[in-house]
Coordinates of C-alpha atoms in Angstrom, one line a residue:
M24 CA 0.0 0.0 0.0
T25 CA 2.9 2.4 0.8
K26 CA 4.5 1.6 -2.5
S27 CA 1.6 3.2 -4.3
S28 CA 3.1 6.6 -3.4
A29 CA 5.9 6.1 -5.9
V30 CA 3.9 7.5 -8.8
L31 CA 3.1 10.6 -6.7
F32 CA 6.8 11.2 -6.0
I33 CA 7.7 10.8 -9.7
L34 CA 5.0 13.4 -10.6
I35 CA 6.3 15.8 -7.9
F36 CA 9.9 15.6 -9.1
S37 CA 8.9 15.8 -12.7
L38 CA 7.1 19.1 -12.0
I39 CA 10.0 20.4 -9.9
F40 CA 12.5 19.6 -12.7
K41 CA 10.0 20.9 -15.3
L42 CA 9.8 17.6 -17.2
E43 CA 6.0 17.7 -17.1
E44 CA 3.6 20.6 -17.2
L45 CA 1.1 21.0 -14.4
R46 CA -2.3 20.0 -15.9
A47 CA -5.5 19.0 -14.2
A48 CA -5.8 15.9 -16.3
L49 CA -2.3 14.7 -15.4
V50 CA -3.0 15.2 -11.7
L51 CA -6.3 13.4 -12.0
V52 CA -4.5 10.4 -13.7
V53 CA -1.9 10.1 -11.0
L54 CA -4.5 10.4 -8.2
L55 CA -6.7 7.8 -9.8
I56 CA -3.8 5.4 -10.2
A57 CA -2.2 5.9 -6.8
G58 CA -5.6 5.8 -5.0
G59 CA -6.8 2.8 -7.0
L60 CA -3.6 0.9 -6.3
F61 CA -3.8 1.7 -2.6
M62 CA -7.4 0.4 -2.4
F63 CA -6.6 -2.6 -4.6
T64 CA -3.7 -3.7 -2.2
Y65 CA -5.6 -2.7 1.0
K66 CA -5.4 -5.3 3.7
S67 CA -5.7 -5.0 7.5
T68 CA -2.3 -5.8 8.9
Q69 CA 0.0 -5.0 11.8
F70 CA 1.6 -1.6 11.2
N71 CA 5.4 -1.6 11.3
V72 CA 7.1 1.8 11.6
E73 CA 10.5 0.7 10.3
G74 CA 9.0 -1.1 7.3
F75 CA 6.8 1.9 6.5
A76 CA 9.8 4.3 6.6
L77 CA 11.9 2.0 4.4
V78 CA 9.2 1.6 1.7
L79 CA 8.3 5.3 1.8
G80 CA 12.0 6.2 1.5
A81 CA 12.5 3.8 -1.4
S82 CA 9.5 5.4 -3.2
F83 CA 11.0 8.9 -2.6
I84 CA 14.5 8.0 -3.8
G85 CA 13.0 6.1 -6.8
G86 CA 11.1 9.3 -7.8
I87 CA 14.4 11.2 -7.8
R88 CA 16.3 8.5 -9.6
W89 CA 13.9 8.2 -12.6
T90 CA 13.4 11.9 -13.1
L91 CA 17.1 12.5 -13.1
T92 CA 17.5 9.5 -15.5
Q93 CA 15.0 11.1 -17.8
M94 CA 17.0 14.4 -17.8
L95 CA 20.1 12.5 -18.7
L96 CA 18.5 10.5 -21.5
Q97 CA 16.7 13.4 -23.1
K98 CA 19.6 15.9 -23.2
A99 CA 21.0 15.8 -26.7
E100 CA 24.3 17.4 -25.7
L101 CA 25.1 14.5 -23.3
G102 CA 24.9 11.9 -26.0
L103 CA 23.2 9.3 -23.8
Q104 CA 20.0 8.8 -25.9
N105 CA 21.1 5.2 -26.7
P106 CA 20.1 3.0 -23.7
I107 CA 23.4 1.0 -24.1
D108 CA 25.4 4.2 -23.5
T109 CA 23.3 5.0 -20.5
M110 CA 23.8 1.5 -19.0
F111 CA 27.5 1.6 -19.8
H112 CA 27.9 4.7 -17.6
L113 CA 25.3 4.0 -14.9
Q114 CA 25.5 0.3 -14.2
P115 CA 29.0 0.3 -12.7
L116 CA 27.9 2.9 -10.2
M117 CA 24.8 0.9 -9.4
F118 CA 27.0 -2.2 -8.9
L119 CA 29.4 -0.3 -6.5
G120 CA 26.4 1.0 -4.6
L121 CA 24.9 -2.5 -4.1
F122 CA 28.1 -4.5 -3.6
P123 CA 28.6 -3.5 0.1
L124 CA 25.1 -4.6 0.9
F125 CA 25.7 -7.9 -0.9
A126 CA 29.0 -8.5 0.9
I127 CA 27.4 -7.9 4.3
F128 CA 24.2 -9.9 3.9
E129 CA 25.1 -12.6 1.4
G130 CA 28.9 -12.7 1.0
L131 CA 29.7 -15.2 3.8
H132 CA 26.9 -17.5 2.8
L133 CA 27.9 -17.5 -0.9
S134 CA 31.6 -18.0 -0.2
T135 CA 30.9 -21.1 1.9
S136 CA 28.2 -22.5 -0.3
E137 CA 28.8 -26.0 -1.9
K138 CA 26.8 -24.9 -5.0
I139 CA 29.5 -22.4 -6.1
F140 CA 32.9 -21.9 -4.4
R141 CA 32.9 -25.1 -2.5
F142 CA 31.2 -27.2 -5.1
Q143 CA 31.6 -31.0 -5.3
D144 CA 29.2 -31.7 -8.1
T145 CA 30.2 -30.2 -11.4
G146 CA 26.7 -30.6 -12.9
L147 CA 25.2 -28.7 -10.0
L148 CA 27.7 -25.9 -10.5
L149 CA 27.0 -25.6 -14.2
R150 CA 23.2 -25.4 -13.5
V151 CA 23.7 -22.7 -10.9
L152 CA 26.0 -20.7 -13.3
G153 CA 23.5 -21.2 -16.1
S154 CA 20.7 -19.9 -13.9
L155 CA 22.8 -16.8 -13.0
F156 CA 23.6 -16.2 -16.6
L157 CA 20.0 -16.4 -17.6
G158 CA 19.0 -14.1 -14.8
G159 CA 21.6 -11.6 -15.9
I160 CA 20.3 -11.6 -19.5
L161 CA 16.8 -11.0 -18.3
A162 CA 18.0 -8.2 -16.0
F163 CA 19.9 -6.6 -18.9
G164 CA 16.8 -6.8 -21.1
L165 CA 14.7 -5.2 -18.3
G166 CA 17.2 -2.4 -17.8
F167 CA 17.5 -1.8 -21.5
S168 CA 13.7 -1.6 -22.0
E169 CA 13.3 0.7 -19.0
F170 CA 15.9 3.2 -20.3
L171 CA 14.5 3.0 -23.8
L172 CA 11.0 3.7 -22.6
V173 CA 12.2 6.7 -20.5
S174 CA 14.2 8.1 -23.4
R175 CA 11.2 8.0 -25.7
T176 CA 8.4 8.9 -23.3
S177 CA 8.9 9.9 -19.6
S178 CA 9.6 8.5 -16.1
L179 CA 5.9 8.9 -15.3
T180 CA 4.9 6.6 -18.2
L181 CA 7.5 4.1 -16.9
S182 CA 6.0 4.2 -13.4
I183 CA 2.5 3.7 -14.8
A184 CA 3.6 0.8 -16.8
G185 CA 5.2 -0.7 -13.7
I186 CA 1.9 -0.3 -11.8
F187 CA 0.0 -2.1 -14.6
K188 CA 2.5 -5.0 -14.2
E189 CA 1.9 -5.1 -10.4
V190 CA -1.9 -5.1 -11.0
C191 CA -1.5 -8.1 -13.4
T192 CA 0.7 -9.9 -10.8
L193 CA -1.9 -9.4 -8.0
L194 CA -4.6 -10.7 -10.3
L195 CA -2.5 -13.8 -11.1
A196 CA -1.9 -14.3 -7.4
A197 CA -5.6 -14.2 -6.7
H198 CA -6.3 -16.6 -9.6
L199 CA -3.5 -19.1 -9.0
L200 CA -2.8 -18.9 -5.3
G201 CA -6.3 -18.2 -4.0
D202 CA -5.7 -14.8 -2.5
Q203 CA -9.0 -13.2 -1.4
I204 CA -10.1 -9.9 -3.1
S205 CA -12.7 -7.8 -1.4
L206 CA -15.2 -5.4 -2.9
L207 CA -12.9 -2.5 -1.8
N208 CA -10.0 -4.1 -3.7
W209 CA -12.1 -4.5 -6.8
L210 CA -13.2 -0.9 -6.6
G211 CA -9.5 0.1 -6.4
F212 CA -8.8 -2.1 -9.4
A213 CA -11.4 -0.3 -11.4
L214 CA -10.1 3.2 -10.4
C215 CA -6.5 2.1 -11.2
L216 CA -7.4 0.8 -14.6
S217 CA -9.5 3.9 -15.4
G218 CA -6.5 6.1 -14.5
I219 CA -4.2 4.0 -16.8
S220 CA -6.7 4.1 -19.6
L221 CA -7.0 7.9 -19.2
H222 CA -3.2 8.3 -19.4
V223 CA -3.0 6.2 -22.6
A224 CA -5.9 8.2 -24.1
L225 CA -4.2 11.6 -23.3
K226 CA -0.9 10.3 -24.7
A227 CA -2.6 9.3 -27.9
L228 CA -4.3 12.7 -28.3
H229 CA -1.1 14.5 -27.5
S230 CA 0.8 12.5 -30.1
R231 CA -1.9 13.1 -32.7
G232 CA -1.8 16.8 -32.1
D233 CA 2.0 16.8 -32.7
G234 CA 1.7 14.7 -35.8
G235 CA 3.5 17.1 -38.1
P236 CA 7.0 16.3 -39.4
K237 CA 9.7 17.1 -36.9
P238 CA 13.5 17.1 -37.1
L239 CA 15.3 14.3 -35.4
K240 CA 16.1 15.1 -31.8
G241 CA 19.7 16.1 -31.2
L242 CA 20.8 16.4 -34.8
G243 CA 21.0 20.2 -34.6
S244 CA 23.7 20.0 -32.0
H245 CA 25.8 17.4 -33.8
P246 CA 29.2 19.1 -34.7
D247 CA 29.5 17.3 -38.1
L248 CA 26.0 18.4 -39.1
Q249 CA 26.7 22.0 -38.0
L250 CA 29.9 22.1 -40.1
L251 CA 28.1 20.7 -43.1
L252 CA 25.4 23.4 -42.8
R253 CA 27.9 26.1 -42.4
S254 CA 29.8 25.0 -45.5
S255 CA 26.7 24.7 -47.6
R256 CA 25.2 28.1 -46.7
P257 CA 27.9 30.3 -48.5
E258 CA 27.5 28.2 -51.6
E259 CA 23.7 28.7 -51.6
D260 CA 24.2 32.4 -51.0
D261 CA 26.6 32.6 -54.0
N262 CA 24.2 30.8 -56.2
E263 CA 21.3 33.1 -55.3
E264 CA 23.5 36.2 -56.0
E265 CA 24.5 34.8 -59.5
E266 CA 20.9 34.1 -60.4
E267 CA 19.8 37.6 -59.4
E268 CA 22.6 39.1 -61.5
E269 CA 21.6 37.0 -64.5
E270 CA 18.0 38.1 -64.2
Y271 CA 19.1 41.7 -63.9
F272 CA 21.2 41.6 -67.1
V273 CA 18.5 39.8 -69.0
A274 CA 16.0 42.4 -68.0
Q275 CA 18.4 45.2 -69.1
G276 CA 19.0 43.5 -72.5
Q277 CA 15.2 43.3 -73.1
Q278 CA 14.8 47.0 -72.4

């Protein structure tokens, strides 16, 4: 339930960094999605202050992370529009940030495990390494798709897509695992889906309104293109002057 605040933080930071314009429809979409997700995941449980603070802090930091990522991806002068370039620069920093936590909580257990470092069965080791390799490929694909989506749309759209994924996961849990869904949960599900549908409709209308031909983003700041344009402009000016002189002499000869 606390995690439903993530989309609110992303909207707030998008407005602070001027990545989004303050519109009543946008605020309505975010409130419908956040409120609907809160109601859909609502369940009476024992309140834990530490867990609440951790999840709320994660939502807050996640809002900052994705809005700053959008700024990096959509600045042409930085040259990070390609998701591979972004991952090349950001993933090492992410690894360094997570490695101390991994070393503290899982380092000793992993180093003494008979499945990897103290293995006795080669087949088991190969299966474990294959699972890790497959997980790495899936994680790479997920990161690539996230950065690609943010570079083409916005961090808010990415957050809404993630919420739709969570809603689908909860529905599958109710269908396969037998989780109980109350009337309040179904009402929240309807509100969340209406907010997502409204966001998709607004995006479609906005893209249709901007349907005219546009120059490719970032080409104007490319140094090779600027040099080419500068070198072609004097030639065009000279050609125009020669044509004007020819027209002038022809007119004088006719008189």
